[in-house]
Short mmCIF file of C-alpha atoms and ligand atoms in Angstrom, two decimals:
data_model
loop_
_atom_site.label_atom_id
_atom_site.label_comp_id
_atom_site.label_asym_id
_atom_site.label_seq_id
_atom_site.Cartn_x
_atom_site.Cartn_y
_atom_site.Cartn_z
CA MET A 1 -24.24 -7.97 -21.83
CA TYR A 2 -25.68 -4.39 -21.72
CA ARG A 3 -28.58 -3.84 -19.36
CA LYS A 4 -31.07 -1.09 -19.77
CA SER A 5 -31.30 -0.83 -15.92
CA TYR A 6 -28.34 1.54 -15.59
CA ARG A 7 -29.66 5.03 -15.18
CA ALA A 8 -28.24 8.58 -15.30
CA TRP A 9 -30.01 12.00 -14.84
CA PHE A 10 -29.15 15.73 -14.43
CA GLU A 11 -28.94 16.95 -10.79
CA CYS A 12 -28.28 20.34 -9.48
CA ILE A 13 -24.83 20.78 -8.06
CA SER A 14 -25.94 22.92 -5.11
CA GLY A 15 -27.55 19.81 -3.42
CA CYS A 16 -31.10 21.52 -3.69
CA GLY A 17 -32.33 18.12 -5.09
CA THR A 18 -33.71 19.07 -8.47
CA THR A 19 -33.39 16.56 -11.17
CA TYR A 20 -34.14 16.41 -14.92
CA PRO A 21 -34.04 13.53 -17.40
CA LEU A 22 -30.97 13.62 -19.70
CA ASN A 23 -33.21 14.01 -22.79
CA GLU A 24 -34.56 17.44 -21.37
CA VAL A 25 -33.19 20.69 -22.94
CA VAL A 26 -31.90 22.26 -19.67
CA TYR A 27 -28.54 23.50 -18.45
CA ARG A 28 -29.24 25.15 -15.12
CA CYS A 29 -31.34 24.36 -12.02
CA GLY A 30 -34.85 25.84 -12.45
CA LYS A 31 -35.11 26.27 -8.65
CA CYS A 32 -31.75 27.79 -7.64
CA GLY A 33 -30.03 28.65 -10.89
CA ASP A 34 -26.91 26.50 -10.24
CA LEU A 35 -25.18 24.27 -12.77
CA LEU A 36 -26.42 20.72 -13.28
CA GLU A 37 -24.29 17.50 -13.29
CA VAL A 38 -25.00 14.04 -14.54
CA ARG A 39 -25.61 11.61 -11.62
CA HIS A 40 -25.51 7.74 -12.04
CA ASP A 41 -27.49 5.13 -10.35
CA ILE A 42 -24.48 4.03 -8.18
CA GLU A 43 -26.42 1.30 -6.59
CA ALA A 44 -27.02 -0.38 -9.84
CA LEU A 45 -23.29 -0.08 -10.83
CA LYS A 46 -22.36 -1.49 -7.51
CA GLN A 47 -24.34 -4.72 -8.17
CA LYS A 48 -21.31 -5.74 -10.28
CA SER A 49 -17.77 -6.23 -8.74
CA PRO A 50 -14.90 -3.90 -9.57
CA THR A 51 -13.26 -6.94 -11.40
CA TYR A 52 -16.35 -7.34 -13.53
CA TRP A 53 -16.12 -3.68 -14.66
CA ALA A 54 -12.44 -3.83 -15.22
CA GLU A 55 -12.65 -7.01 -17.27
CA LEU A 56 -15.70 -5.82 -19.22
CA PHE A 57 -13.77 -2.44 -20.09
CA ASP A 58 -10.66 -4.45 -21.11
CA GLN A 59 -12.46 -6.83 -23.24
CA ARG A 60 -14.10 -3.95 -25.27
CA TYR A 61 -11.03 -1.64 -25.43
CA LYS A 62 -10.39 -0.71 -29.07
CA GLY A 63 -12.35 -3.63 -30.28
CA ASN A 64 -14.82 -3.58 -33.19
CA GLU A 65 -18.14 -4.07 -31.50
CA TRP A 66 -20.18 -0.98 -32.04
CA PRO A 67 -20.02 1.34 -30.19
CA TYR A 68 -17.76 -0.17 -27.58
CA GLY A 69 -14.57 -0.01 -29.30
CA SER A 70 -14.62 3.59 -28.58
CA ALA A 71 -12.92 4.12 -25.23
CA VAL A 72 -15.80 6.43 -24.23
CA TRP A 73 -18.69 4.16 -25.27
CA GLY A 74 -16.65 1.08 -23.99
CA LYS A 75 -17.56 2.50 -20.52
CA LYS A 76 -21.14 3.41 -21.64
CA GLU A 77 -22.77 2.29 -18.42
CA MET A 78 -20.77 4.83 -16.48
CA VAL A 79 -20.94 7.46 -19.05
CA CYS A 80 -24.46 7.70 -20.62
CA PRO A 81 -26.47 4.56 -20.51
CA ASN A 82 -29.49 6.56 -21.75
CA VAL A 83 -28.52 6.72 -25.39
CA ALA A 84 -29.54 3.96 -27.68
CA ASN A 85 -26.67 2.49 -29.68
CA GLU A 86 -28.03 3.31 -32.87
CA ASN A 87 -28.05 7.06 -32.03
CA VAL A 88 -24.39 7.02 -30.89
CA VAL A 89 -22.32 9.38 -33.04
CA SER A 90 -18.77 8.06 -32.51
CA MET A 91 -15.48 8.26 -34.17
CA TYR A 92 -13.69 5.73 -31.98
CA GLU A 93 -12.77 8.28 -29.40
CA GLY A 94 -10.14 7.74 -26.64
CA GLY A 95 -7.60 4.99 -26.68
CA SER A 96 -4.79 7.50 -26.98
CA ASN A 97 -1.22 6.61 -26.26
CA VAL A 98 0.55 7.37 -22.98
CA PHE A 99 3.98 8.50 -24.10
CA TRP A 100 6.62 7.37 -21.79
CA ALA A 101 8.57 10.61 -21.42
CA ASP A 102 11.69 8.79 -20.48
CA ARG A 103 14.46 11.42 -21.54
CA LEU A 104 12.39 14.34 -20.38
CA GLY A 105 11.75 12.73 -16.96
CA HIS A 106 15.36 11.94 -16.63
CA GLU A 107 16.22 15.59 -17.42
CA ILE A 108 14.09 16.98 -14.66
CA GLY A 109 14.55 14.14 -12.08
CA VAL A 110 11.28 12.12 -12.37
CA GLU A 111 11.83 8.58 -13.45
CA ASP A 112 8.28 7.60 -13.99
CA LEU A 113 6.89 10.40 -16.25
CA TRP A 114 4.11 9.81 -18.92
CA VAL A 115 2.25 12.00 -21.28
CA LYS A 116 -1.26 11.05 -22.03
CA GLN A 117 -1.73 12.05 -25.77
CA CYS A 118 -5.51 13.14 -25.73
CA GLY A 119 -4.90 15.27 -28.84
CA ASN A 120 -4.20 12.28 -30.95
CA SER A 121 -7.85 12.08 -31.84
CA HIS A 122 -10.22 12.88 -34.68
CA THR A 123 -10.26 16.58 -34.43
CA GLY A 124 -6.92 16.80 -32.50
CA SER A 125 -8.01 17.59 -29.02
CA PHE A 126 -9.67 15.88 -25.99
CA LYS A 127 -12.87 17.69 -26.71
CA ASP A 128 -13.89 14.84 -28.91
CA LEU A 129 -14.29 12.64 -25.72
CA GLY A 130 -17.21 14.94 -24.48
CA MET A 131 -18.60 15.92 -27.76
CA THR A 132 -19.44 12.24 -28.83
CA VAL A 133 -21.82 12.00 -25.76
CA LEU A 134 -23.35 15.39 -26.17
CA VAL A 135 -24.14 14.96 -29.91
CA SER A 136 -25.24 11.43 -29.48
CA MET A 137 -27.89 12.82 -26.95
CA VAL A 138 -29.01 15.34 -29.46
CA ARG A 139 -29.57 12.74 -32.03
CA GLN A 140 -31.41 10.65 -29.47
CA MET A 141 -33.74 13.58 -28.80
CA ARG A 142 -34.17 14.39 -32.44
CA ALA A 143 -35.12 10.70 -32.90
CA GLU A 144 -37.56 11.05 -30.17
CA GLY A 145 -39.18 13.81 -31.90
CA LYS A 146 -37.85 16.78 -29.99
CA ASN A 147 -37.52 20.07 -31.93
CA ILE A 148 -33.82 20.77 -31.87
CA PRO A 149 -32.87 22.51 -35.15
CA ALA A 150 -29.16 23.05 -34.39
CA VAL A 151 -26.37 22.75 -31.76
CA ALA A 152 -24.14 25.73 -30.90
CA CYS A 153 -21.08 26.61 -28.85
CA ALA A 154 -18.70 29.46 -28.07
CA SER A 155 -15.14 28.32 -28.35
CA THR A 156 -11.53 29.15 -28.18
CA GLY A 157 -11.08 26.67 -31.23
CA ASP A 158 -11.24 23.07 -30.14
CA THR A 159 -14.70 22.73 -28.94
CA SER A 160 -16.03 24.23 -32.16
CA ALA A 161 -13.83 21.72 -34.25
CA ALA A 162 -15.23 18.95 -32.20
CA LEU A 163 -18.84 20.06 -32.54
CA ALA A 164 -18.50 20.76 -36.18
CA ALA A 165 -17.16 17.31 -36.81
CA TYR A 166 -19.66 15.35 -34.87
CA CYS A 167 -22.63 17.31 -36.18
CA ALA A 168 -21.41 16.93 -39.72
CA ALA A 169 -21.14 13.06 -39.17
CA ALA A 170 -24.62 13.06 -37.80
CA GLY A 171 -26.32 15.40 -40.34
CA ILE A 172 -27.13 17.99 -37.59
CA PRO A 173 -26.61 21.68 -38.19
CA ALA A 174 -23.79 23.25 -35.94
CA ILE A 175 -23.22 26.95 -35.12
CA VAL A 176 -19.94 28.12 -33.60
CA PHE A 177 -19.05 31.49 -32.08
CA LEU A 178 -15.34 32.24 -32.25
CA PRO A 179 -13.50 35.31 -30.81
CA ARG A 180 -12.22 37.00 -34.08
CA GLY A 181 -8.54 36.74 -34.71
CA LYS A 182 -7.96 34.58 -31.50
CA VAL A 183 -7.92 31.12 -32.71
CA SER A 184 -5.31 29.51 -34.88
CA ILE A 185 -5.86 28.94 -38.65
CA PRO A 186 -6.06 25.24 -38.35
CA GLN A 187 -8.71 25.74 -35.55
CA LEU A 188 -10.59 28.24 -37.85
CA ILE A 189 -10.54 25.93 -40.85
CA GLN A 190 -11.85 22.85 -39.06
CA PRO A 191 -15.52 24.06 -38.44
CA LEU A 192 -15.54 25.81 -41.86
CA ALA A 193 -14.48 22.66 -43.64
CA ASN A 194 -17.13 20.76 -41.68
CA GLY A 195 -19.81 23.15 -42.82
CA ALA A 196 -20.58 24.66 -39.54
CA ILE A 197 -22.24 28.11 -39.54
CA THR A 198 -19.24 30.13 -38.18
CA PHE A 199 -19.39 33.48 -36.52
CA ALA A 200 -16.32 35.40 -35.79
CA LEU A 201 -17.21 38.03 -33.18
CA ASP A 202 -15.30 41.11 -32.03
CA THR A 203 -14.94 39.94 -28.46
CA ASP A 204 -13.04 37.50 -26.39
CA PHE A 205 -14.18 33.94 -25.42
CA ASP A 206 -16.13 35.20 -22.50
CA GLY A 207 -18.11 37.53 -24.74
CA CYS A 208 -18.84 34.75 -27.16
CA MET A 209 -20.04 32.56 -24.22
CA LYS A 210 -22.48 35.29 -23.36
CA ILE A 211 -24.01 35.53 -26.75
CA VAL A 212 -24.35 31.66 -27.08
CA GLN A 213 -26.01 31.52 -23.78
CA GLU A 214 -28.59 34.05 -24.71
CA ILE A 215 -29.23 32.44 -28.05
CA THR A 216 -29.64 28.94 -26.78
CA ALA A 217 -32.02 30.16 -23.92
CA LYS A 218 -34.33 31.89 -26.42
CA GLU A 219 -34.38 29.61 -29.41
CA ASN A 220 -34.58 25.84 -29.39
CA ILE A 221 -30.84 25.57 -30.28
CA TYR A 222 -28.97 23.14 -28.17
CA LEU A 223 -25.94 24.44 -26.09
CA ALA A 224 -22.77 22.44 -26.54
CA ASN A 225 -20.50 24.19 -24.04
CA SER A 226 -19.19 22.46 -21.09
CA MET A 227 -21.70 24.00 -18.72
CA ASN A 228 -23.86 21.20 -20.43
CA SER A 229 -22.50 18.49 -18.29
CA LEU A 230 -23.04 15.67 -20.85
CA ARG A 231 -19.58 16.52 -22.15
CA ILE A 232 -18.10 16.01 -18.57
CA GLU A 233 -19.27 12.61 -18.67
CA GLY A 234 -17.35 11.74 -21.75
CA GLN A 235 -14.20 13.49 -20.67
CA LYS A 236 -14.28 11.60 -17.34
CA THR A 237 -13.27 8.51 -19.24
CA ILE A 238 -9.75 10.12 -19.41
CA SER A 239 -9.02 8.96 -15.88
CA ILE A 240 -10.81 5.67 -16.18
CA GLU A 241 -8.69 4.90 -19.34
CA LEU A 242 -5.53 6.19 -17.72
CA VAL A 243 -5.79 3.76 -14.84
CA GLN A 244 -6.78 1.06 -17.26
CA GLN A 245 -3.61 1.61 -19.36
CA PHE A 246 -1.68 0.98 -16.16
CA GLU A 247 -3.42 -2.27 -15.40
CA TRP A 248 -5.78 -0.53 -13.03
CA GLU A 249 -2.97 1.07 -11.02
CA VAL A 250 -3.39 4.66 -9.92
CA PRO A 251 -0.60 7.15 -10.60
CA ASP A 252 0.64 9.51 -7.85
CA TRP A 253 0.05 12.68 -9.77
CA VAL A 254 -2.03 13.94 -12.82
CA ILE A 255 -1.32 17.36 -14.18
CA ILE A 256 -3.86 18.97 -16.39
CA PRO A 257 -4.24 22.44 -18.03
CA GLY A 258 -7.34 24.33 -17.14
CA GLY A 259 -9.36 27.24 -18.58
CA ASN A 260 -13.09 26.88 -18.36
CA LEU A 261 -12.36 23.99 -15.89
CA GLY A 262 -14.62 21.40 -17.15
CA ASN A 263 -11.85 18.96 -17.93
CA VAL A 264 -10.21 19.04 -14.46
CA SER A 265 -13.72 18.55 -13.00
CA ALA A 266 -14.29 15.50 -15.32
CA LEU A 267 -10.95 14.03 -14.53
CA GLY A 268 -11.74 14.38 -10.89
CA ASN A 269 -15.13 12.86 -11.25
CA GLY A 270 -13.59 9.74 -13.01
CA PHE A 271 -11.30 9.06 -10.16
CA LEU A 272 -13.96 9.65 -7.58
CA LEU A 273 -16.42 7.40 -9.32
CA MET A 274 -13.84 4.62 -9.63
CA LYS A 275 -13.09 4.94 -5.98
CA GLU A 276 -16.62 4.81 -4.91
CA LEU A 277 -17.21 1.61 -6.90
CA GLY A 278 -14.10 0.06 -5.39
CA MET A 279 -12.22 -0.18 -8.80
CA ILE A 280 -9.33 1.74 -7.25
CA SER A 281 -8.25 2.01 -3.56
CA LYS A 282 -6.49 5.46 -3.57
CA LEU A 283 -6.89 8.78 -5.43
CA PRO A 284 -3.99 10.56 -7.27
CA ARG A 285 -3.07 14.13 -6.40
CA VAL A 286 -4.18 16.47 -9.17
CA CYS A 287 -2.45 19.66 -10.34
CA CYS A 288 -4.56 22.02 -12.41
CA ALA A 289 -2.19 24.27 -14.36
CA GLN A 290 -3.11 27.72 -15.65
CA ALA A 291 -1.53 30.43 -17.82
CA GLU A 292 -0.32 33.15 -15.54
CA ASN A 293 -2.37 35.51 -18.08
CA ALA A 294 -5.51 33.74 -17.32
CA ASN A 295 -5.18 32.52 -13.80
CA PRO A 296 -8.45 33.00 -11.70
CA LEU A 297 -8.42 29.53 -10.35
CA TYR A 298 -4.70 30.10 -9.18
CA LEU A 299 -5.63 33.33 -7.49
CA SER A 300 -8.37 31.61 -5.72
CA TYR A 301 -6.17 28.70 -4.74
CA LEU A 302 -3.76 31.00 -3.07
CA LYS A 303 -6.69 31.97 -0.82
CA GLU A 304 -7.53 28.35 -0.08
CA PHE A 305 -10.58 28.80 -2.31
CA MET A 306 -12.36 30.85 0.12
CA HIS A 307 -12.88 33.55 -2.48
CA PHE A 308 -13.21 33.52 -6.16
CA GLN A 309 -12.97 36.54 -8.44
CA PRO A 310 -13.28 36.34 -12.24
CA VAL A 311 -10.44 38.18 -14.13
CA THR A 312 -10.11 39.76 -17.59
CA ALA A 313 -7.89 37.10 -19.36
CA LYS A 314 -4.89 38.53 -21.00
CA LYS A 315 -3.44 37.19 -24.33
CA THR A 316 -1.59 33.91 -23.92
CA LEU A 317 0.01 31.47 -26.24
CA ALA A 318 -2.24 28.86 -24.53
CA SER A 319 -5.26 30.40 -26.45
CA ALA A 320 -7.62 27.66 -25.49
CA ILE A 321 -7.41 28.41 -21.93
CA GLN A 322 -7.47 32.34 -22.25
CA ILE A 323 -10.64 32.37 -20.04
CA GLY A 324 -11.17 34.72 -17.17
CA ASN A 325 -14.58 33.61 -15.92
CA PRO A 326 -14.53 29.85 -15.86
CA VAL A 327 -18.17 28.17 -15.92
CA SER A 328 -17.09 25.06 -14.12
CA ILE A 329 -15.38 26.85 -11.18
CA LYS A 330 -17.43 25.28 -8.43
CA LYS A 331 -17.11 21.82 -9.91
CA ALA A 332 -13.22 22.36 -10.15
CA ILE A 333 -12.88 23.50 -6.60
CA ARG A 334 -14.88 20.64 -5.22
CA VAL A 335 -12.73 17.99 -7.07
CA LEU A 336 -9.44 19.74 -6.14
CA ARG A 337 -10.43 19.73 -2.50
CA ALA A 338 -11.58 16.08 -2.57
CA MET A 339 -8.17 15.09 -4.20
CA ASN A 340 -5.75 17.19 -2.23
CA GLY A 341 -5.23 19.11 -5.37
CA VAL A 342 -2.89 22.04 -6.09
CA VAL A 343 -3.08 24.79 -8.73
CA GLU A 344 0.10 26.14 -10.52
CA GLN A 345 0.67 28.80 -13.09
CA ALA A 346 2.99 29.28 -15.93
CA SER A 347 4.35 32.57 -17.67
CA GLU A 348 4.51 32.94 -21.36
CA GLU A 349 8.18 32.25 -21.39
CA GLU A 350 7.85 29.14 -19.21
CA ILE A 351 5.15 27.85 -21.62
CA ALA A 352 7.29 28.32 -24.73
CA ASP A 353 10.36 26.87 -22.93
CA ALA A 354 8.44 23.78 -21.64
CA CYS A 355 7.09 23.04 -25.12
CA ALA A 356 10.56 23.37 -26.83
CA ARG A 357 12.25 21.18 -24.10
CA ALA A 358 9.58 18.50 -24.49
CA ASP A 359 9.69 18.52 -28.31
CA ARG A 360 13.36 17.94 -28.06
CA THR A 361 12.72 14.61 -26.34
CA GLY A 362 10.20 13.37 -29.09
CA LEU A 363 6.89 15.06 -28.24
CA PHE A 364 5.17 17.64 -30.46
CA THR A 365 3.39 19.73 -27.82
CA CYS A 366 0.62 22.21 -27.99
CA PRO A 367 1.04 25.37 -25.70
CA HIS A 368 -1.52 23.94 -23.18
CA THR A 369 0.48 20.94 -22.72
CA GLY A 370 3.36 23.41 -22.28
CA VAL A 371 1.47 25.05 -19.43
CA ALA A 372 1.08 21.59 -17.74
CA LEU A 373 4.75 20.72 -18.28
CA ALA A 374 5.90 24.07 -16.83
CA ALA A 375 3.78 23.30 -13.76
CA LEU A 376 5.42 19.85 -13.55
CA PHE A 377 8.85 21.35 -13.66
CA LYS A 378 8.09 23.74 -10.71
CA LEU A 379 6.45 21.29 -8.59
CA VAL A 380 9.47 18.90 -9.16
CA ALA A 381 11.93 21.84 -8.46
CA ARG A 382 10.00 22.51 -5.21
CA GLY A 383 10.06 18.94 -4.07
CA ILE A 384 6.41 18.65 -3.95
CA ILE A 385 6.45 15.93 -6.68
CA LYS A 386 9.00 13.32 -5.60
CA PRO A 387 11.59 11.68 -7.90
CA ASP A 388 9.98 8.24 -7.49
CA GLU A 389 6.43 9.20 -8.02
CA ARG A 390 4.55 8.28 -11.14
CA VAL A 391 3.29 11.31 -12.95
CA ILE A 392 1.00 11.69 -15.79
CA VAL A 393 0.71 14.87 -17.79
CA ILE A 394 -2.51 15.32 -19.85
CA SER A 395 -1.64 16.58 -23.26
CA THR A 396 -4.84 18.30 -24.38
CA ALA A 397 -4.33 18.95 -28.03
CA HIS A 398 -2.21 18.05 -31.02
CA GLY A 399 0.88 20.10 -31.76
CA LEU A 400 0.05 20.47 -35.43
CA LYS A 401 -2.97 22.72 -34.41
CA PHE A 402 -0.35 25.20 -33.15
CA THR A 403 2.28 25.34 -35.79
CA ASP A 404 2.31 29.05 -35.98
CA PHE A 405 3.28 29.32 -32.22
CA LYS A 406 6.07 26.80 -32.75
CA LEU A 407 7.37 28.37 -35.97
CA LYS A 408 7.46 31.79 -34.38
CA TYR A 409 9.48 30.35 -31.37
CA HIS A 410 12.11 28.93 -33.64
CA GLN A 411 12.21 32.07 -35.77
CA ASN A 412 12.66 34.30 -32.55
CA GLN A 413 9.39 36.20 -33.18
CA LEU A 414 7.58 35.65 -29.94
CA GLU A 415 7.82 38.97 -28.06
CA GLY A 416 9.49 38.72 -24.69
CA ILE A 417 10.60 35.23 -25.20
CA THR A 418 14.24 33.97 -25.65
CA PRO A 419 14.15 30.85 -27.71
CA ARG A 420 16.92 28.83 -26.14
CA LEU A 421 16.27 25.84 -28.22
CA ALA A 422 15.59 27.44 -31.56
CA ASN A 423 16.31 25.23 -34.61
CA LEU A 424 16.09 26.54 -38.14
CA PRO A 425 16.81 25.19 -41.49
CA ILE A 426 20.50 25.48 -42.55
CA GLU A 427 20.64 27.29 -45.90
CA LEU A 428 23.49 26.21 -48.19
CA PRO A 429 24.11 25.91 -51.90
CA ALA A 430 23.56 22.44 -53.35
CA ASP A 431 27.31 21.65 -53.04
CA PHE A 432 28.41 18.18 -51.74
CA ASN A 433 31.58 19.30 -49.91
CA ALA A 434 29.89 22.30 -48.16
CA VAL A 435 26.98 20.04 -47.08
CA ARG A 436 29.20 17.23 -45.82
CA ASP A 437 31.44 19.64 -43.75
CA ARG A 438 28.38 21.28 -42.29
CA CYS A 439 26.78 17.99 -41.60
CA LEU A 440 29.73 16.63 -39.57
CA LYS A 441 30.00 19.90 -37.63
CA GLU A 442 26.20 19.74 -36.71
CA ILE A 443 26.38 16.12 -35.77
CA GLU A 444 29.11 16.96 -33.33
CA ARG A 445 27.14 19.96 -32.01
CA VAL A 446 23.86 17.99 -31.38
CA SER A 447 25.81 14.98 -29.74
CA LYS A 448 27.19 17.09 -26.99
C1 PLP B 501 -10.54 23.21 -23.87
C2 PLP B 501 -9.12 23.06 -23.91
C3 PLP B 501 -8.54 23.13 -22.58
C4 PLP B 501 -9.09 23.57 -21.27
O1 PLP B 501 -10.05 22.70 -20.83
P1 PLP B 501 -11.17 23.35 -19.83
O2 PLP B 501 -12.18 22.22 -19.60
O3 PLP B 501 -11.77 24.54 -20.55
O4 PLP B 501 -10.46 23.70 -18.61
C5 PLP B 501 -7.09 22.91 -22.55
N1 PLP B 501 -6.45 22.62 -23.70
C6 PLP B 501 -6.99 22.56 -24.85
C7 PLP B 501 -6.17 22.29 -26.05
C8 PLP B 501 -8.34 22.73 -24.92
O5 PLP B 501 -8.91 22.65 -26.17
ZN1 ZN B 502 -30.72 23.89 -7.47
#
C-alpha cells in the first residue's frame, strides 16, 4: 500500500530555490537566510485520485495498523514519507472530537458551530501533532548514524511538554527553555516528570527563543521550535482531519488562536494542499485570533499586511500566545492572503468571559480557545460570519492545563475582570433540611 516513491524536502520560502533533504540538520536557507518549508512531490501525489486518498485515509483512521492509526501518520504520504515506519515515535495523535457547540451556537446565533478539541491528546495540546513528526525524524537521523545528542526547544509551556514526552518515549535527551514564572504549574511539571533537562530563564518567550537558537546553532543539538518546519507538516493534518470528519465537506470558517503563527500556517497549508490535489473544491475563510496584549499580526492586518512590526508582548491569560515576534509571520501572512483570511483580537476580559460562557455549555476551555471564541463572538456580532455558515473553532489545549486561571476567575481574583458567570461551592453545615432548602432554591435559580 505504502510506496517509497513519495518524496518531501526542505525548500526556502523566499523562492530562491535552495533545497535540503529532510534528514539534514538545517533550519534556514544557507543562501538568503529565510525560513524553510517542507515541500512534497505533488505530481506523485496527483497520480492517485482524490477519492483514492479520501478512502485510504478513512480506512486507516483510528485503526490499529502501525503507525497509520495515528491521524497524523494515517496521512503519512502527505506529511513525511521519508521516515521509516520503525522509526516513527507515535502516541496515536489526532482523531480528536469535534464538539457540536449546539447551545453556545444557539446563544450567539450560529446554528452550525463546532469546536475541534485538539487539546484532547497525549500531552493536552495540539503540539503533539507536530512533535511526533519532528521526533520521528530525529530518531531516523540517529538511526542513520547522525550525531544528534539531544533535541531542544524554547516554549510557553505546551511545546516543551510535547517534546519531553516524545523524547522520553524514544529515549532521546530533551532540553527545554521556559520563561521563569510564566507557564502554568501543569505545564511546568510535564517536562520535569518526563525527565527533560529544564531551564527556567529570567526572560520571556522571545528571550528563550534567542538562547535556544544560539545553542542549537553552535552545538549538534536539534531545534524543535516551529521554525523547524517538520512540525508544521504534522499540524497541517488538523485541516485534513477536520474535512474528513465532515465527510470531506469544507466548512465556511475556521477560527484559530495564533502566537508564533506556526499553527495557522499549518492549517492553511493543509487546506491549500487538499485543494491542489482536488480533494476539496473550495477553501474556508480563516480567522487568526490574537490576544490584544500580544497582537503584532493583528496590527499588521490593519495595514493590509503591508508592514510588520514586532511588539513587546504584554502579560496575557493566554500565556501560550504571549509572543511579540512570531517566527512564522511570513508563512502566516501568505496563507491568510491565499484564504481571504481575517485577524481579530480579544481583550483579557473578553477572553475570560468567552471561556466562562463556553464552559457553561459543556466545554472546558483553555484561555487560547477563549481568544478564538471571543473572536467568533465579534465576527458574528459584526455580521461577517453569517448565521447559516458552518464554523469550526480550533481548541488548542485542554482546560485542565489552566485550572489556575479558571479557579481565579470563579474566585473573582483576576485583576480588571468581572466574573459574570462565577460559580463557587456553597458552604453549609451537614444538615439535611438546610441542604434541601438551598438545593431547591438553586435549582430554581439555574433553571431560569
Ligand atoms: C502553541 C500554542 C498556540 C499558538 O500556536 P502558534 O503556532 O504558536 O501560533 C495556541 N494555543 C496553545 C494552547 C498553544 O500551545
Ligand atoms: Zn533562500
